[in-house]
PDB file of C-alpha atoms in Angstrom:
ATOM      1  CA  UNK A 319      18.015  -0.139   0.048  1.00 82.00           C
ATOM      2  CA  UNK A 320      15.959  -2.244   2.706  1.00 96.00           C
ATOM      3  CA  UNK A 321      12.000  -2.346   3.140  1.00 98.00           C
ATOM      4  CA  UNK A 322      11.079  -3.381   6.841  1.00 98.00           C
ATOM      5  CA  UNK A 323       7.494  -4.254   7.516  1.00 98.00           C
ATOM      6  CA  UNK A 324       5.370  -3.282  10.275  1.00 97.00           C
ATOM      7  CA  UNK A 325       1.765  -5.194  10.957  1.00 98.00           C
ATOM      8  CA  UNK A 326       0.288  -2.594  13.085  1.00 97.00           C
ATOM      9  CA  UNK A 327      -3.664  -1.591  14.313  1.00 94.00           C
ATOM     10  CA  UNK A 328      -6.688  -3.860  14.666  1.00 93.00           C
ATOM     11  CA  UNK A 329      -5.899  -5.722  11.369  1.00 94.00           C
ATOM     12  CA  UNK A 330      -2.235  -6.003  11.223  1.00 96.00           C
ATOM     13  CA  UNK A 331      -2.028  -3.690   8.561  1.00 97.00           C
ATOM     14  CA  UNK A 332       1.439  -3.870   7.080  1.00 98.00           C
ATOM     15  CA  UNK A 333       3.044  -0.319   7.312  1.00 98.00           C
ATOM     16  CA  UNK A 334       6.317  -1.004   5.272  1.00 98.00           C
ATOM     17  CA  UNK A 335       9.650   1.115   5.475  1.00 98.00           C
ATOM     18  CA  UNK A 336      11.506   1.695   2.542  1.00 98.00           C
ATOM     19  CA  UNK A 337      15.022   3.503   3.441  1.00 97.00           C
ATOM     20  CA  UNK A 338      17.582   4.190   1.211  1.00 95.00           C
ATOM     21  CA  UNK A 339      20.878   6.449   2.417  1.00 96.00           C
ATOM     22  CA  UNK A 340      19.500   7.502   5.401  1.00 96.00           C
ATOM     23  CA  UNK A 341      16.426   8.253   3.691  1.00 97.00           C
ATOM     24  CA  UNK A 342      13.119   6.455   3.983  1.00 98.00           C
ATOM     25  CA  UNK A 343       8.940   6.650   3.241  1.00 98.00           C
ATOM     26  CA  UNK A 344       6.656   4.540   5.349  1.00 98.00           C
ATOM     27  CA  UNK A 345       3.849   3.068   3.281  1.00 98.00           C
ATOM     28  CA  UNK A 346       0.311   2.855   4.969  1.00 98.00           C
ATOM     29  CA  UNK A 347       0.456   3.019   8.705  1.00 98.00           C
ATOM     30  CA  UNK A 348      -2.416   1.563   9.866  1.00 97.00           C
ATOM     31  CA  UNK A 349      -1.931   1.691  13.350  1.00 96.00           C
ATOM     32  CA  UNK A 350       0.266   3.550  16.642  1.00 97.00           C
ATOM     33  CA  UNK A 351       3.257   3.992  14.819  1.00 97.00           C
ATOM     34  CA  UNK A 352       5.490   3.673  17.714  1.00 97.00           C
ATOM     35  CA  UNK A 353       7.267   0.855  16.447  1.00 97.00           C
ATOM     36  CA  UNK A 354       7.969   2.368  13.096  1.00 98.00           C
ATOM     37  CA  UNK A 355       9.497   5.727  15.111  1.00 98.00           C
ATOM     38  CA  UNK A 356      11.394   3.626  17.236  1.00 98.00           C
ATOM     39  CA  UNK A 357      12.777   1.879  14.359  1.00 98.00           C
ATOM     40  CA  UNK A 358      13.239   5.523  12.591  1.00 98.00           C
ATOM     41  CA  UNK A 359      15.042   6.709  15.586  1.00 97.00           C
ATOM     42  CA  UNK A 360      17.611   3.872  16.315  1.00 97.00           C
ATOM     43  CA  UNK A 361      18.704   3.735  12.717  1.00 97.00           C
ATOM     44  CA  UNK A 362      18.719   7.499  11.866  1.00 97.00           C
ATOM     45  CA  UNK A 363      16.481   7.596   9.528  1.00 98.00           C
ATOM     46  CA  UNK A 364      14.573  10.626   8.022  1.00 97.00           C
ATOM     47  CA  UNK A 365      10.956  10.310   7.176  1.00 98.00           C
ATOM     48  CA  UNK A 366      10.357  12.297   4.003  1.00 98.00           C
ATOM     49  CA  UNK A 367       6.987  11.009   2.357  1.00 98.00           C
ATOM     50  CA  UNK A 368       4.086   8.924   4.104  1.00 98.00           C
ATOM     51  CA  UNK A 369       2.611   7.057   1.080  1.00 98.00           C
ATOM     52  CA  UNK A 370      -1.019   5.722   1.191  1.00 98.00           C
ATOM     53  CA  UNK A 371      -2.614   3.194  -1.248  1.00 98.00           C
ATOM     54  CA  UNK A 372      -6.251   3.573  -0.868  1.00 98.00           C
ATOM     55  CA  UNK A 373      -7.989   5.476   2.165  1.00 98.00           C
ATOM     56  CA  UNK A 374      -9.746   2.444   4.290  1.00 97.00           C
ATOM     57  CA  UNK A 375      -9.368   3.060   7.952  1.00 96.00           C
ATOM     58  CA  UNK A 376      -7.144   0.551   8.517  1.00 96.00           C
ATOM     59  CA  UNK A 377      -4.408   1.416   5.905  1.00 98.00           C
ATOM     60  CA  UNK A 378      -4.607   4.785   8.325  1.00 98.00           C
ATOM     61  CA  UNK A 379      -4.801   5.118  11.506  1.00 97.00           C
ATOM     62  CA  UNK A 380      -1.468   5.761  11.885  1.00 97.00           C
ATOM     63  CA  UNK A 381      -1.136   8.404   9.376  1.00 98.00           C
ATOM     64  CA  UNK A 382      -1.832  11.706  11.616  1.00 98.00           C
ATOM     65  CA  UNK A 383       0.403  10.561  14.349  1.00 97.00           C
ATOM     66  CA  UNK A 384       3.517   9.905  12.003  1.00 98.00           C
ATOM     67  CA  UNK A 385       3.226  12.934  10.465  1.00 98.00           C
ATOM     68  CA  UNK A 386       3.257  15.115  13.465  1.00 97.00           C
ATOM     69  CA  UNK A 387       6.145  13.184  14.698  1.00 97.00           C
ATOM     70  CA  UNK A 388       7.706  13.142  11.845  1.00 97.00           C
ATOM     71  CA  UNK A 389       6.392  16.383   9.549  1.00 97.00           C
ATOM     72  CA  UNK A 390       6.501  14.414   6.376  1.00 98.00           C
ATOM     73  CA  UNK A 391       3.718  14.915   3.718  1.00 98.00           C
ATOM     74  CA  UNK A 392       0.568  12.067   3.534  1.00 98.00           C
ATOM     75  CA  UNK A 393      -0.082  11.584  -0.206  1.00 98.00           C
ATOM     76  CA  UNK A 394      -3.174   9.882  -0.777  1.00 98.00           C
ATOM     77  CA  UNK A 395      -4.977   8.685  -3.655  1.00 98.00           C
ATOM     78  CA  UNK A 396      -7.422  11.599  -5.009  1.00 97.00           C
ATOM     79  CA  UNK A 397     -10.498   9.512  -6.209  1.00 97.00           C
ATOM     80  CA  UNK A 398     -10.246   7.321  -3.026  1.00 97.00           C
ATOM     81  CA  UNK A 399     -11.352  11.339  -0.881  1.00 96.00           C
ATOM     82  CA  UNK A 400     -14.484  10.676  -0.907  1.00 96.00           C
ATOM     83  CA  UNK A 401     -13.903   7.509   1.189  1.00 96.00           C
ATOM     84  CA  UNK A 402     -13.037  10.123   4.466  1.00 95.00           C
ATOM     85  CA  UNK A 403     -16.468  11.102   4.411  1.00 94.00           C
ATOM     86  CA  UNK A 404     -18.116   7.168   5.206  1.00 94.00           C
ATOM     87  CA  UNK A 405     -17.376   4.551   7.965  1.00 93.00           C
ATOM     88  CA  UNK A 406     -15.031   3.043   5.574  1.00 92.00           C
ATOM     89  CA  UNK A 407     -12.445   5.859   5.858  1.00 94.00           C
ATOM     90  CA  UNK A 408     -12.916   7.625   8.958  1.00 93.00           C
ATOM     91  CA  UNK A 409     -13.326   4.322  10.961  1.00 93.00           C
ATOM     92  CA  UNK A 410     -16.262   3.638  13.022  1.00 90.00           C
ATOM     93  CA  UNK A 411     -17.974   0.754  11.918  1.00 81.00           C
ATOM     94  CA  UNK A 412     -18.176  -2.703  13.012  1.00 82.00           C
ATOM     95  CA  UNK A 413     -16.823  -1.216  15.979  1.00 86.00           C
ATOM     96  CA  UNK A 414     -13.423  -0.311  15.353  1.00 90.00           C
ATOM     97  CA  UNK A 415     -12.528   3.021  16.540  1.00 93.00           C
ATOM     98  CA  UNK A 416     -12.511   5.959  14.041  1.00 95.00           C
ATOM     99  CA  UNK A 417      -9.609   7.806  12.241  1.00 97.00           C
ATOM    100  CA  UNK A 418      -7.501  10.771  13.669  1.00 95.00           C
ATOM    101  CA  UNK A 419      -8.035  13.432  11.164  1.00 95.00           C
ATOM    102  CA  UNK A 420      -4.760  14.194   8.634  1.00 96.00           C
ATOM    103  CA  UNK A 421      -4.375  16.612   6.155  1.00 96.00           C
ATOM    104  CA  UNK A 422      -3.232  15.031   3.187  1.00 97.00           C
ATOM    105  CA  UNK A 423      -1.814  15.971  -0.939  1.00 97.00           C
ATOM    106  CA  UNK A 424      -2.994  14.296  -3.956  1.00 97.00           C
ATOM    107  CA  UNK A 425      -1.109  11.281  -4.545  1.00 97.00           C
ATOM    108  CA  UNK A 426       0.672  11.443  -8.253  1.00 96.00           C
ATOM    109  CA  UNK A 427       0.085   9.237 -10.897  1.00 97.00           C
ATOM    110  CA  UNK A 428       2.673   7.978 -13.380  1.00 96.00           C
ATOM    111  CA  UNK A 429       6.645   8.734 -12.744  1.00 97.00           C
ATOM    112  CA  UNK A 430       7.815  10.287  -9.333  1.00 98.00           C
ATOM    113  CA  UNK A 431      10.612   9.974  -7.253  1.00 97.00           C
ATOM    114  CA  UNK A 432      10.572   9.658  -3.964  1.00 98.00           C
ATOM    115  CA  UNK A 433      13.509   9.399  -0.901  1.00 97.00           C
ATOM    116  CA  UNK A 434      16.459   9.771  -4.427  1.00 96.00           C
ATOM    117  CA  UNK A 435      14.776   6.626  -5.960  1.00 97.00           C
ATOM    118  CA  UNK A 436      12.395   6.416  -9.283  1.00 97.00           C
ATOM    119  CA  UNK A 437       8.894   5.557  -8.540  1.00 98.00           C
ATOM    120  CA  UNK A 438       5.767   4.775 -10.684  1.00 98.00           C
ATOM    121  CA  UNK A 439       2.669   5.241  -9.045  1.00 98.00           C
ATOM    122  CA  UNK A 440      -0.122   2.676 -11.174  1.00 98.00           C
ATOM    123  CA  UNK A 441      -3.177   3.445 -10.592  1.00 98.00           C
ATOM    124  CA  UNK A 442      -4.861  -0.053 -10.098  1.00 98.00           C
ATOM    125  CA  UNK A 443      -8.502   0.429  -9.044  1.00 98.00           C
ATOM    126  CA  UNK A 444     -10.505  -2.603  -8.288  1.00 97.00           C
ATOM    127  CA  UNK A 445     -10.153  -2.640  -4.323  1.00 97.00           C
ATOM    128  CA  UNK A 446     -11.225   1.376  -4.024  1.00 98.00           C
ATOM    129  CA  UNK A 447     -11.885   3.280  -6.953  1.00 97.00           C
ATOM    130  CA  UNK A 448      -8.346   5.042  -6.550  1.00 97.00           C
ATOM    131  CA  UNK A 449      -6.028   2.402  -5.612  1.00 98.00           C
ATOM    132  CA  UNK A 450      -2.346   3.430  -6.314  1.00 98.00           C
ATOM    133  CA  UNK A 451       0.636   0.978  -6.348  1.00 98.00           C
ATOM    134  CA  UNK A 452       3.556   2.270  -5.998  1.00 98.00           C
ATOM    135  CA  UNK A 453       6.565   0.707  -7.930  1.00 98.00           C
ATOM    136  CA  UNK A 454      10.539   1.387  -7.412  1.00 98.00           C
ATOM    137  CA  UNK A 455      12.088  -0.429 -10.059  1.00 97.00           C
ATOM    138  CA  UNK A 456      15.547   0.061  -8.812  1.00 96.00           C
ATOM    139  CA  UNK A 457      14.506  -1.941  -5.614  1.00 96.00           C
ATOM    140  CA  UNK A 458      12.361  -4.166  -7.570  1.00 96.00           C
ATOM    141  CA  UNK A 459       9.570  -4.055  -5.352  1.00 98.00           C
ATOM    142  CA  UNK A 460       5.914  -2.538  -5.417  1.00 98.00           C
ATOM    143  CA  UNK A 461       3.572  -1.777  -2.868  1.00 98.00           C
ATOM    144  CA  UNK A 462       0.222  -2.995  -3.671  1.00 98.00           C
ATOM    145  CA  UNK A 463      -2.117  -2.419  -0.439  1.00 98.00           C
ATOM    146  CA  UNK A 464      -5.006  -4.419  -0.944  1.00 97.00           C
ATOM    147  CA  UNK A 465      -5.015  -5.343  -4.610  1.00 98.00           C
ATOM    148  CA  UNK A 466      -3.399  -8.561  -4.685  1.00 97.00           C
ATOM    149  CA  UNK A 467      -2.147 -10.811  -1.446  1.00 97.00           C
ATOM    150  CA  UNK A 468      -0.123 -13.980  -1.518  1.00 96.00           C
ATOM    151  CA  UNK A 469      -2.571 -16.226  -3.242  1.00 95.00           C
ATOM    152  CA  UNK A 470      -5.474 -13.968  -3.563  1.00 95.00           C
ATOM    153  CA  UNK A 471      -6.659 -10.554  -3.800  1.00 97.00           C
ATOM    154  CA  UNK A 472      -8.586  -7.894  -2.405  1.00 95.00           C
ATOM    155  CA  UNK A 473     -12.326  -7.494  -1.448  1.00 94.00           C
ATOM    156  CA  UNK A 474     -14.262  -6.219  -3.990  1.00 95.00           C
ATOM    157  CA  UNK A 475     -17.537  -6.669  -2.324  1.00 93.00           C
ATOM    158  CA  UNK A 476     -17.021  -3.023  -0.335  1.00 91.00           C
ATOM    159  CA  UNK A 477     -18.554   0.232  -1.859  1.00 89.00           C
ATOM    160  CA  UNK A 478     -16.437   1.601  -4.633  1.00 91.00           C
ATOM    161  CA  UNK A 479     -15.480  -1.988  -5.091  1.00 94.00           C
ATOM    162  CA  UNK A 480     -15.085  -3.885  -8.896  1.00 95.00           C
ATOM    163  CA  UNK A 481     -13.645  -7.422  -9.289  1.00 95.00           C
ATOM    164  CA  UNK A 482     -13.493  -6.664 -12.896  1.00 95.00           C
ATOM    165  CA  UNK A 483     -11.387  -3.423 -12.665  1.00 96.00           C
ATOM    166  CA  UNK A 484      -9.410  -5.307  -9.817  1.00 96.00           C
ATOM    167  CA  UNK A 485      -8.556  -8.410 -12.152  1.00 95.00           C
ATOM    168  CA  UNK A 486      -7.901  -5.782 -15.092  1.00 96.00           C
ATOM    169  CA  UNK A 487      -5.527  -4.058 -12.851  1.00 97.00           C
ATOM    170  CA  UNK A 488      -3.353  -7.059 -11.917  1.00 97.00           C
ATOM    171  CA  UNK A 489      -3.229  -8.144 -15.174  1.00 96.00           C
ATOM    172  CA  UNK A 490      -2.247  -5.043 -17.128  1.00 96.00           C
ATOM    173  CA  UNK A 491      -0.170  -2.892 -14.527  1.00 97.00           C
ATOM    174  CA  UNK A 492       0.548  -5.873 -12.161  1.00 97.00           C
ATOM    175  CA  UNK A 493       1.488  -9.312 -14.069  1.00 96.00           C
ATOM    176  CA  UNK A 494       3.647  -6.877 -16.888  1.00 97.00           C
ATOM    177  CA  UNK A 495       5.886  -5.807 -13.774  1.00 98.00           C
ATOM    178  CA  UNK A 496       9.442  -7.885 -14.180  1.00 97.00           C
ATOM    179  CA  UNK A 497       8.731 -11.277 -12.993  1.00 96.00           C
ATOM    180  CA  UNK A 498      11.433 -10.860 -10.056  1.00 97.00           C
ATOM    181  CA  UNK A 499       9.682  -7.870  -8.656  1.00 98.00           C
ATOM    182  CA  UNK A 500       8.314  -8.398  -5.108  1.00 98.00           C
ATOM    183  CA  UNK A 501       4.772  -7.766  -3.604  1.00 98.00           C
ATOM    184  CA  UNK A 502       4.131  -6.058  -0.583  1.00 98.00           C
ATOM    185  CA  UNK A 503       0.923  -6.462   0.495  1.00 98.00           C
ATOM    186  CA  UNK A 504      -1.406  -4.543   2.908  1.00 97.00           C
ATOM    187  CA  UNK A 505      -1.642  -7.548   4.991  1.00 97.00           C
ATOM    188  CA  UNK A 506       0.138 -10.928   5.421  1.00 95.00           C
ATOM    189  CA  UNK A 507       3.363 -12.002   3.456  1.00 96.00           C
ATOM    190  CA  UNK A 508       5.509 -10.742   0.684  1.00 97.00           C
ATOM    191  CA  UNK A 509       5.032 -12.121  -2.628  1.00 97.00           C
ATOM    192  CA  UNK A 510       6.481 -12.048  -6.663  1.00 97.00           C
ATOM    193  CA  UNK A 511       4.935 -11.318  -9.450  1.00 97.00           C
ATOM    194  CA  UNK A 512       6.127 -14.711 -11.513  1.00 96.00           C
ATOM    195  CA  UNK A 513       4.933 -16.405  -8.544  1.00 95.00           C
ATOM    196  CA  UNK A 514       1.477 -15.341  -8.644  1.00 96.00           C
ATOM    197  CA  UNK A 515       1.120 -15.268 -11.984  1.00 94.00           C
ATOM    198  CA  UNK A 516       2.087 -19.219 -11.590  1.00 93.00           C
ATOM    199  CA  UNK A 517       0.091 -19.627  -8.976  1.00 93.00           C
ATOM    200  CA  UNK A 518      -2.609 -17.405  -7.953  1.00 93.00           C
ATOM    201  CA  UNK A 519      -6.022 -18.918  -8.144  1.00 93.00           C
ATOM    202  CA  UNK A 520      -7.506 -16.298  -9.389  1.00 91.00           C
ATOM    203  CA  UNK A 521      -5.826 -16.279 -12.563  1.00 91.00           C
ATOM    204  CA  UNK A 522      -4.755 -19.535 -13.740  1.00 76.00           C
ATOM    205  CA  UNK A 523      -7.249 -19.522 -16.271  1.00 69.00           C
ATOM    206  CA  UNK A 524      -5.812 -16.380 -17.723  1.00 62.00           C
ATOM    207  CA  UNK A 525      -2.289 -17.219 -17.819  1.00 52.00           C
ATOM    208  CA  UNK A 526      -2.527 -20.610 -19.991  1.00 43.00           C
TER     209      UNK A 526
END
């Protein structure tokens, strides 16, 4: 099992490639996903599932070009639909360019499995209304998108936007997560979950 991270479009949106026995799901491709299909190509990999956390434009641009190239599925989170039909899905404002249209399916919620490996799929609004975090426990790793970064955590300040449901998500679907499970975030580095419960401004006071 390896994850290998991609920052791709305008924001260096981390699109991150899970692959397991020649198997693999690419999480949030926010950008040309050239890179990602080169890396697909030169190890052999088969794309089976194109996962996406929330629907802001930059989490995917990349989505309709994968999946023609690739003809995996796009799940999406359902309550986050609704997003495709302002600026802050479809692209467009502050002058970014706007989203490639993609067909996508509902997202599930609660146990999956995805590529042979068990997945829980939290829903942890707070970011967008329907913010999804997926979890593989057998890797030990979760893909948050914009919920939580190294250090911090997401804008809340955007339409659809809570900081209470976002803190309330970290802290009952997030923090409970084994301690040695790592973060991937939407953008910048990696994290752990002991080490931002240690850590993270945000919610010292909570943790002591």
């Amino acid at each position: 099992m390896r994850i290998t991270s991609f920052p791709l479009g305008p924001l260096e949106t981390n699109c991150h490639v899970l692959d397991h026995q020649g198997r693999a799901l690419a999480v949030d491709p926010g950008g040309d996903p050239t890179e990602v299909l080169d890396f697909l190509r030169a190890e052999k990999l088969s794309l089976e599932h194109i996962l996406v956390t929330h629907l802001h434009f930059d989490h995917i641009y990349g989505c309709a070009q994968l999946a023609k190239a690739t003809g995996a599925p796009i799940l999406a989170p359902k309550a986050d639909a609704y997003l495709m039909d302002t600026e802050l899905g479809r692209g467009g404002v502050y002058g970014f360019p706007t989203v490639e249209p993609f067909l996508s399916e509902p997202a599930p919620l609660g146990q999956a499995s995805f590529i042979g490996l068990e997945c829980r799929c939290l829903a942890t609004p707070g970011h967008t209304p329907g913010s999804i975090t997926y979890y593989f426990p057998q890797v030990g790793a979760a893909f948050v998108g914009d919920l939580i970064f190294y250090r911090s955590v997401g804008r809340t300040d955007f339409p659809g936007g809570s900081s209470e449901e976002l803190k309330r998500s970290v802290l009952e679907q997030i923090f409970t997560l084994p301690g040695e499970t790592m973060l991937y975030s939407g953008h910048g580095m990696e994290t752990g979950v002991a080490d931002e419960k240690t850590h993270n401004p945000f919610f010292l006071q909570d943790m002591f």
